[in-house]
Short mmCIF file of C-alpha atoms in Angstrom, two decimals:
data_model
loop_
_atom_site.label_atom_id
_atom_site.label_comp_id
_atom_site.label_asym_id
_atom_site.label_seq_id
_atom_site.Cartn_x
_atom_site.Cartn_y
_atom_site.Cartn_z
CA UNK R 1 71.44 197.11 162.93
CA UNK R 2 72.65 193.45 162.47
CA UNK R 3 68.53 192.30 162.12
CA UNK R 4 68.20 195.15 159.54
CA UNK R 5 71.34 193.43 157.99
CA UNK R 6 70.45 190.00 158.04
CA UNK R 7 66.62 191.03 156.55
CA UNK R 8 68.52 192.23 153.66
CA UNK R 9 70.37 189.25 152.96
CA UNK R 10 67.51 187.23 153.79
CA UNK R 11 65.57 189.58 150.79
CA UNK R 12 68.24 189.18 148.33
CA UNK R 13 68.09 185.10 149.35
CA UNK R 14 64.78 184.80 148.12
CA UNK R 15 65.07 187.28 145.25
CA UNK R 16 67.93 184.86 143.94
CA UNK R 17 65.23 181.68 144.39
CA UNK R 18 62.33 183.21 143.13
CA UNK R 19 64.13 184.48 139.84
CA UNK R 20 65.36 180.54 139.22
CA UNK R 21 61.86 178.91 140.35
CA UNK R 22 60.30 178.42 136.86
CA UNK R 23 63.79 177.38 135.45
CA UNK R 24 65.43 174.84 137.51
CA UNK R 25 68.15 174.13 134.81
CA UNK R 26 69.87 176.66 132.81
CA UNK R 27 67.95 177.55 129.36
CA UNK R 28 70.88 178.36 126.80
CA UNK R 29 69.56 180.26 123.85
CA UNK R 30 70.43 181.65 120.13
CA UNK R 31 68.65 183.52 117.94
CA UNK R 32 70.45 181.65 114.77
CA UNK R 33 71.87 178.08 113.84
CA UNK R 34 75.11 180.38 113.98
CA UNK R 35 75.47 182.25 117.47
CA UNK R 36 77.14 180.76 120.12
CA UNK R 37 74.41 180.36 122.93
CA UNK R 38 73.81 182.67 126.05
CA UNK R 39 73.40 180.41 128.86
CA UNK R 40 71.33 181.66 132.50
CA UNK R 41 68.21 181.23 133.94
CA UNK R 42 64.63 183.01 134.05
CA UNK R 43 64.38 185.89 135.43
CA UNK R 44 60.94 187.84 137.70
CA UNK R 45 61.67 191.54 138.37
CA UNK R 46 61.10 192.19 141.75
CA UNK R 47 58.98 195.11 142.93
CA UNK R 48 59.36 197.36 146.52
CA UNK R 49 62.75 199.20 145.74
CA UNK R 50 62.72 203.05 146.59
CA UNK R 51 64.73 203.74 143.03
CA UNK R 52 66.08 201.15 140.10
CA UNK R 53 68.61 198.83 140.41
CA UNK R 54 69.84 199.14 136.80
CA UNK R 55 72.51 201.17 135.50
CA UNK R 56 70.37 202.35 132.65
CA UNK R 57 66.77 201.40 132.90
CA UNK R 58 66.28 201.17 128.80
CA UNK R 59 67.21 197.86 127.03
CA UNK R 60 70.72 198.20 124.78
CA UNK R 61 71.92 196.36 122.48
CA UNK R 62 75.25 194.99 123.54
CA UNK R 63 78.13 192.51 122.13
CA UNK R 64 79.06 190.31 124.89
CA UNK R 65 82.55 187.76 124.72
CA UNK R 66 82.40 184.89 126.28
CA UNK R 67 85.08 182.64 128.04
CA UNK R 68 85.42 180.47 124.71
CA UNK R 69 86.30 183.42 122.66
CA UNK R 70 82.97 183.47 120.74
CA UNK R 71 81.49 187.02 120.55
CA UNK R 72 77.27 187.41 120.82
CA UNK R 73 75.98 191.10 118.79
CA UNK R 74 72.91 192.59 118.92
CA UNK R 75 71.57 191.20 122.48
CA UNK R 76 69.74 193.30 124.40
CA UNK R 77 70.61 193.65 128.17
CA UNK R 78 70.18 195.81 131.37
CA UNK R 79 72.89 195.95 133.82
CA UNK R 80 71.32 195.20 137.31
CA UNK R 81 73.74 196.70 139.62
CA UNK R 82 72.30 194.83 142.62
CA UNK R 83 72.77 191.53 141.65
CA UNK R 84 76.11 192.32 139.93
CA UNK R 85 74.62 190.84 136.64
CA UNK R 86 73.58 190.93 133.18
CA UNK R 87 69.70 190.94 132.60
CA UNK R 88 68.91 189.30 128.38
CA UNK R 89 66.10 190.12 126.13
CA UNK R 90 66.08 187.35 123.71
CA UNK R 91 64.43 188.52 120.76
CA UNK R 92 60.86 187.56 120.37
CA UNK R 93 60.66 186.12 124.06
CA UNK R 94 58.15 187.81 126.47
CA UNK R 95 60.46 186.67 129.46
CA UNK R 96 63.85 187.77 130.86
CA UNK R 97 67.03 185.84 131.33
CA UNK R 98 69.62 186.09 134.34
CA UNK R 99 72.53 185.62 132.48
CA UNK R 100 75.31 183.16 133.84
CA UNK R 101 78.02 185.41 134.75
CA UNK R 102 80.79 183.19 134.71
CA UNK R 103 80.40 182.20 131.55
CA UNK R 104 81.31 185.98 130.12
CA UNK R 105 84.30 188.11 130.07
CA UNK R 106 82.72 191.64 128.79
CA UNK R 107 80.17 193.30 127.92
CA UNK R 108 80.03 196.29 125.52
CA UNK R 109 76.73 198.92 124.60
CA UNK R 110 76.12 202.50 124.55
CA UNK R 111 75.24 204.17 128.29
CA UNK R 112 72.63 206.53 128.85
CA UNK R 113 74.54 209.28 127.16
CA UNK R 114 75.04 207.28 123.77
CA UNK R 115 78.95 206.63 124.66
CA UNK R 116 80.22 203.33 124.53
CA UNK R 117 80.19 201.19 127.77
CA UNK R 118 82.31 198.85 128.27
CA UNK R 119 82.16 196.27 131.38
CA UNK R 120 84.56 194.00 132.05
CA UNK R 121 85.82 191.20 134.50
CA UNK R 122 88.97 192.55 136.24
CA UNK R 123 90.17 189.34 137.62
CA UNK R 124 89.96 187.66 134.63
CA UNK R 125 92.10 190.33 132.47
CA UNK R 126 94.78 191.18 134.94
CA UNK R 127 97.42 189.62 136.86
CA UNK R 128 96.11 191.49 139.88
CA UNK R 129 93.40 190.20 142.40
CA UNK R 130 90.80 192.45 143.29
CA UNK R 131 88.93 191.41 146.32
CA UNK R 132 85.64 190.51 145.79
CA UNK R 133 85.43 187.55 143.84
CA UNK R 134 84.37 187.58 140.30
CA UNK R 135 82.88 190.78 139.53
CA UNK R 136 81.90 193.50 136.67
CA UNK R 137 83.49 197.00 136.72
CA UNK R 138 83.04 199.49 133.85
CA UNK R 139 86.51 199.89 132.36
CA UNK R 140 86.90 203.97 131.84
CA UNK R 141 90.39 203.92 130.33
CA UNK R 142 92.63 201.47 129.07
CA UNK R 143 97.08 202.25 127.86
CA UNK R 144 100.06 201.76 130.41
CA UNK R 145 97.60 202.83 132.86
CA UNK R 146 93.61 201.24 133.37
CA UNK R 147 91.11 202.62 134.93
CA UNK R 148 88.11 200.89 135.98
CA UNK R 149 85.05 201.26 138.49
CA UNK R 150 82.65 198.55 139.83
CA UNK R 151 78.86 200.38 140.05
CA UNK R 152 77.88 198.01 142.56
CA UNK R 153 74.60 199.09 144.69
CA UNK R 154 73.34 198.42 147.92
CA UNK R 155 70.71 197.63 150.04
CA UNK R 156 70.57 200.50 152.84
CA UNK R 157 67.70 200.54 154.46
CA UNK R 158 63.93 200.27 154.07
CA UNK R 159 61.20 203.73 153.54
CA UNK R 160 57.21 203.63 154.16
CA UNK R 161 55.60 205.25 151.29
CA UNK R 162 52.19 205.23 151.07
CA UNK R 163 49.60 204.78 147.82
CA UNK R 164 46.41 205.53 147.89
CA UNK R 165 45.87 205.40 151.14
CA UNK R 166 47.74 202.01 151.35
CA UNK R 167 51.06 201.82 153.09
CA UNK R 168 54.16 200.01 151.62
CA UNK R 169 58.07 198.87 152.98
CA UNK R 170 60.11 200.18 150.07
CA UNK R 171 64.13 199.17 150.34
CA UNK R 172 66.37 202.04 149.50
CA UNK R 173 69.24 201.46 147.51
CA UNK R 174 72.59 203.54 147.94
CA UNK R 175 75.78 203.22 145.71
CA UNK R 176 78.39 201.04 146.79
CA UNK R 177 81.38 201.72 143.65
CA UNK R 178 84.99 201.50 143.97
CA UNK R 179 87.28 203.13 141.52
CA UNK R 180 90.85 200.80 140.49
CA UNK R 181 94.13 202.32 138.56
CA UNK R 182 96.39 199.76 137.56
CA UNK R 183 99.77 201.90 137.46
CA UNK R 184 102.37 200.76 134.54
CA UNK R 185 104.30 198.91 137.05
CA UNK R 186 100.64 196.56 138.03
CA UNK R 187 100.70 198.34 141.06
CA UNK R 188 97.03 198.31 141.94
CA UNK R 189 95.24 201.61 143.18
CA UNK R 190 91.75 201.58 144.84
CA UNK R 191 89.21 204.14 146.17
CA UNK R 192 85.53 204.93 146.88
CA UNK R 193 85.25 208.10 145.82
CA UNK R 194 86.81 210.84 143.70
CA UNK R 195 88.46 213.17 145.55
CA UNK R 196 91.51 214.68 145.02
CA UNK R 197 93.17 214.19 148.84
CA UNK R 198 92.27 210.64 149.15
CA UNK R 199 93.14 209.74 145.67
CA UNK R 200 96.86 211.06 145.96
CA UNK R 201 96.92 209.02 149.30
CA UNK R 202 95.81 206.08 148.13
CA UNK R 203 99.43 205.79 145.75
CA UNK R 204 102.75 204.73 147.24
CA UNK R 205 104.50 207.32 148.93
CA UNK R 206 107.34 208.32 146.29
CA UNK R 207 104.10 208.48 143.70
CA UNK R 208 102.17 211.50 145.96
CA UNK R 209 104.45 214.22 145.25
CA UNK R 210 105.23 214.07 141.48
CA UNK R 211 101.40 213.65 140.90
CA UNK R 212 100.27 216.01 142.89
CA UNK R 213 102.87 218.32 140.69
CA UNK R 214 101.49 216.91 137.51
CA UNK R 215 97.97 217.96 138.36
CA UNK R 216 99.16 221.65 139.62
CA UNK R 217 100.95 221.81 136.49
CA UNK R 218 98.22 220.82 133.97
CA UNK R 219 95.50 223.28 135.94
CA UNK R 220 93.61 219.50 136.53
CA UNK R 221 91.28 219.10 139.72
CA UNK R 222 89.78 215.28 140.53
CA UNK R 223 86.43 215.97 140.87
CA UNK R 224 84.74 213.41 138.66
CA UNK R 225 84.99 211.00 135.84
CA UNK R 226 86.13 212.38 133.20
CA UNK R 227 88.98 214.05 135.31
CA UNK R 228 90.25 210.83 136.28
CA UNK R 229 90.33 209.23 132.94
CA UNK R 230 92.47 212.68 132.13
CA UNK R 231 94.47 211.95 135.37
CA UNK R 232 95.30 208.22 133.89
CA UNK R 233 96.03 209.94 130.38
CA UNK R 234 99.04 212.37 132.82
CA UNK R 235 100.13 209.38 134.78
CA UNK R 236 101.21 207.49 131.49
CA UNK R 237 103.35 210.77 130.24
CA UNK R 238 105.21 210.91 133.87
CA UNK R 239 108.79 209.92 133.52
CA UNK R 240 109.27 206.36 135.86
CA UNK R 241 112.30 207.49 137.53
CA UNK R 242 110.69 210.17 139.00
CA UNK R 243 108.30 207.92 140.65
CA UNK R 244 111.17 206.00 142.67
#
């Protein structure tokens, strides 16, 4: 198990040298004398992965803020969940661009279902540390309460497939997400999945029983997204001094 691990670092390694090797330096580009510049480095789409590494495989056209405050419209990025990083299509350029992460604070473009996406950098807009450095999480609701979830995959293993007649080593990938609440007092909430038990547990003890109330008594379930943006929307309305 620890050789399969360390082949998988030892993949992403190289993946990380080979997508810099034609652009030792960083190339910063605009597409007028006006935009601020996007700043990163050239990027070669690997091949050999079982399923794709991006949240959305089709190109969208995003606004992305950056550190200084200047806002970039009309780019067009992929979210590669692998790498934790925004992918650029600057317009008219055959090539790809690894954008420089540190250099942005959020990303915003419509997912796969048309509905605004918004991903942003938790550690830089909260006074809470998340574990984990320096990462993107989709924010899913945002009042007294946020909700946010990093879509973070995973290298789990490898798969032979063979094509005709020729045998390959294809990595698989598996999700790796974690879901955050931020409660109104910046108590911070985390989980891996949504389920109802584990969510309630997750809270502070005097939280578990008026929530689990609040969801009996608005007929609610945790079973998926959109339940626990509606499960953020009941935590605002709860009364603080019942959750002391």
């Amino acid at each position: 198990m620890k050789q399969l691990y360390n082949k998988q670092n030892l993949i992403l390694l190289l993946w990380a040298i080979l997508s810099t090797y034609h652009a030792p330096a960083q190339e910063c580009v605009n597409d007028t004398l006006f935009e601020p510049m996007l700043c990163g480095t050239i990027f070669i789409p690997p091949n050999g992965f079982q399923k794709s590494y991006y949240y959305c495989d089709e190109w969208k056209e995003a606004s992305i803020l950056l550190n200084s405050g200047d806002k970039v419209c009309g780019q067009l990025v992929k979210y590669n969940a692998l790498l934790d990083a925004f992918i650029w299509k600057p317009a008219g350029k055959s090539y790809e661009v690894l954008l420089d992460g540190r250099l942005i604070l959020s990303v915003t473009f419509k997912d796969i279902f048309g509905k605004p996406a918004h991903f942003i950098k938790p550690n830089a807009q909260s006074t809470v540390t998340f574990p984990g450095g320096d990462f993107f999480a989709e924010l899913l609701f945002s009042g007294k309460v946020r909700c946010f979830v990093s879509r973070k995959l995973r290298i789990s293993g490898s798969t032979l497939k063979t094509i005709n007649g020729i045998t390959y080593q294809v990595k698989d990938l598996s999700p790796d997400w974690a879901y955050y609440l931020i409660l109104p007092d910046g108590q911070p909430v985390n989980f891996a999945k949504i389920k109802q038990r584990k969510i309630l547990r997750a809270f502070p003890q005097a939280w578990r029983e008026p929530l689990a109330k609040a969801l009996r008594e608005n007929h609610l379930k945790l079973h998926d997204e959109s339940d626990l943006i509606r499960f953020a929307e009941i935590i605002e309305q709860l009364p603080v001094a019942s959750l002391n």
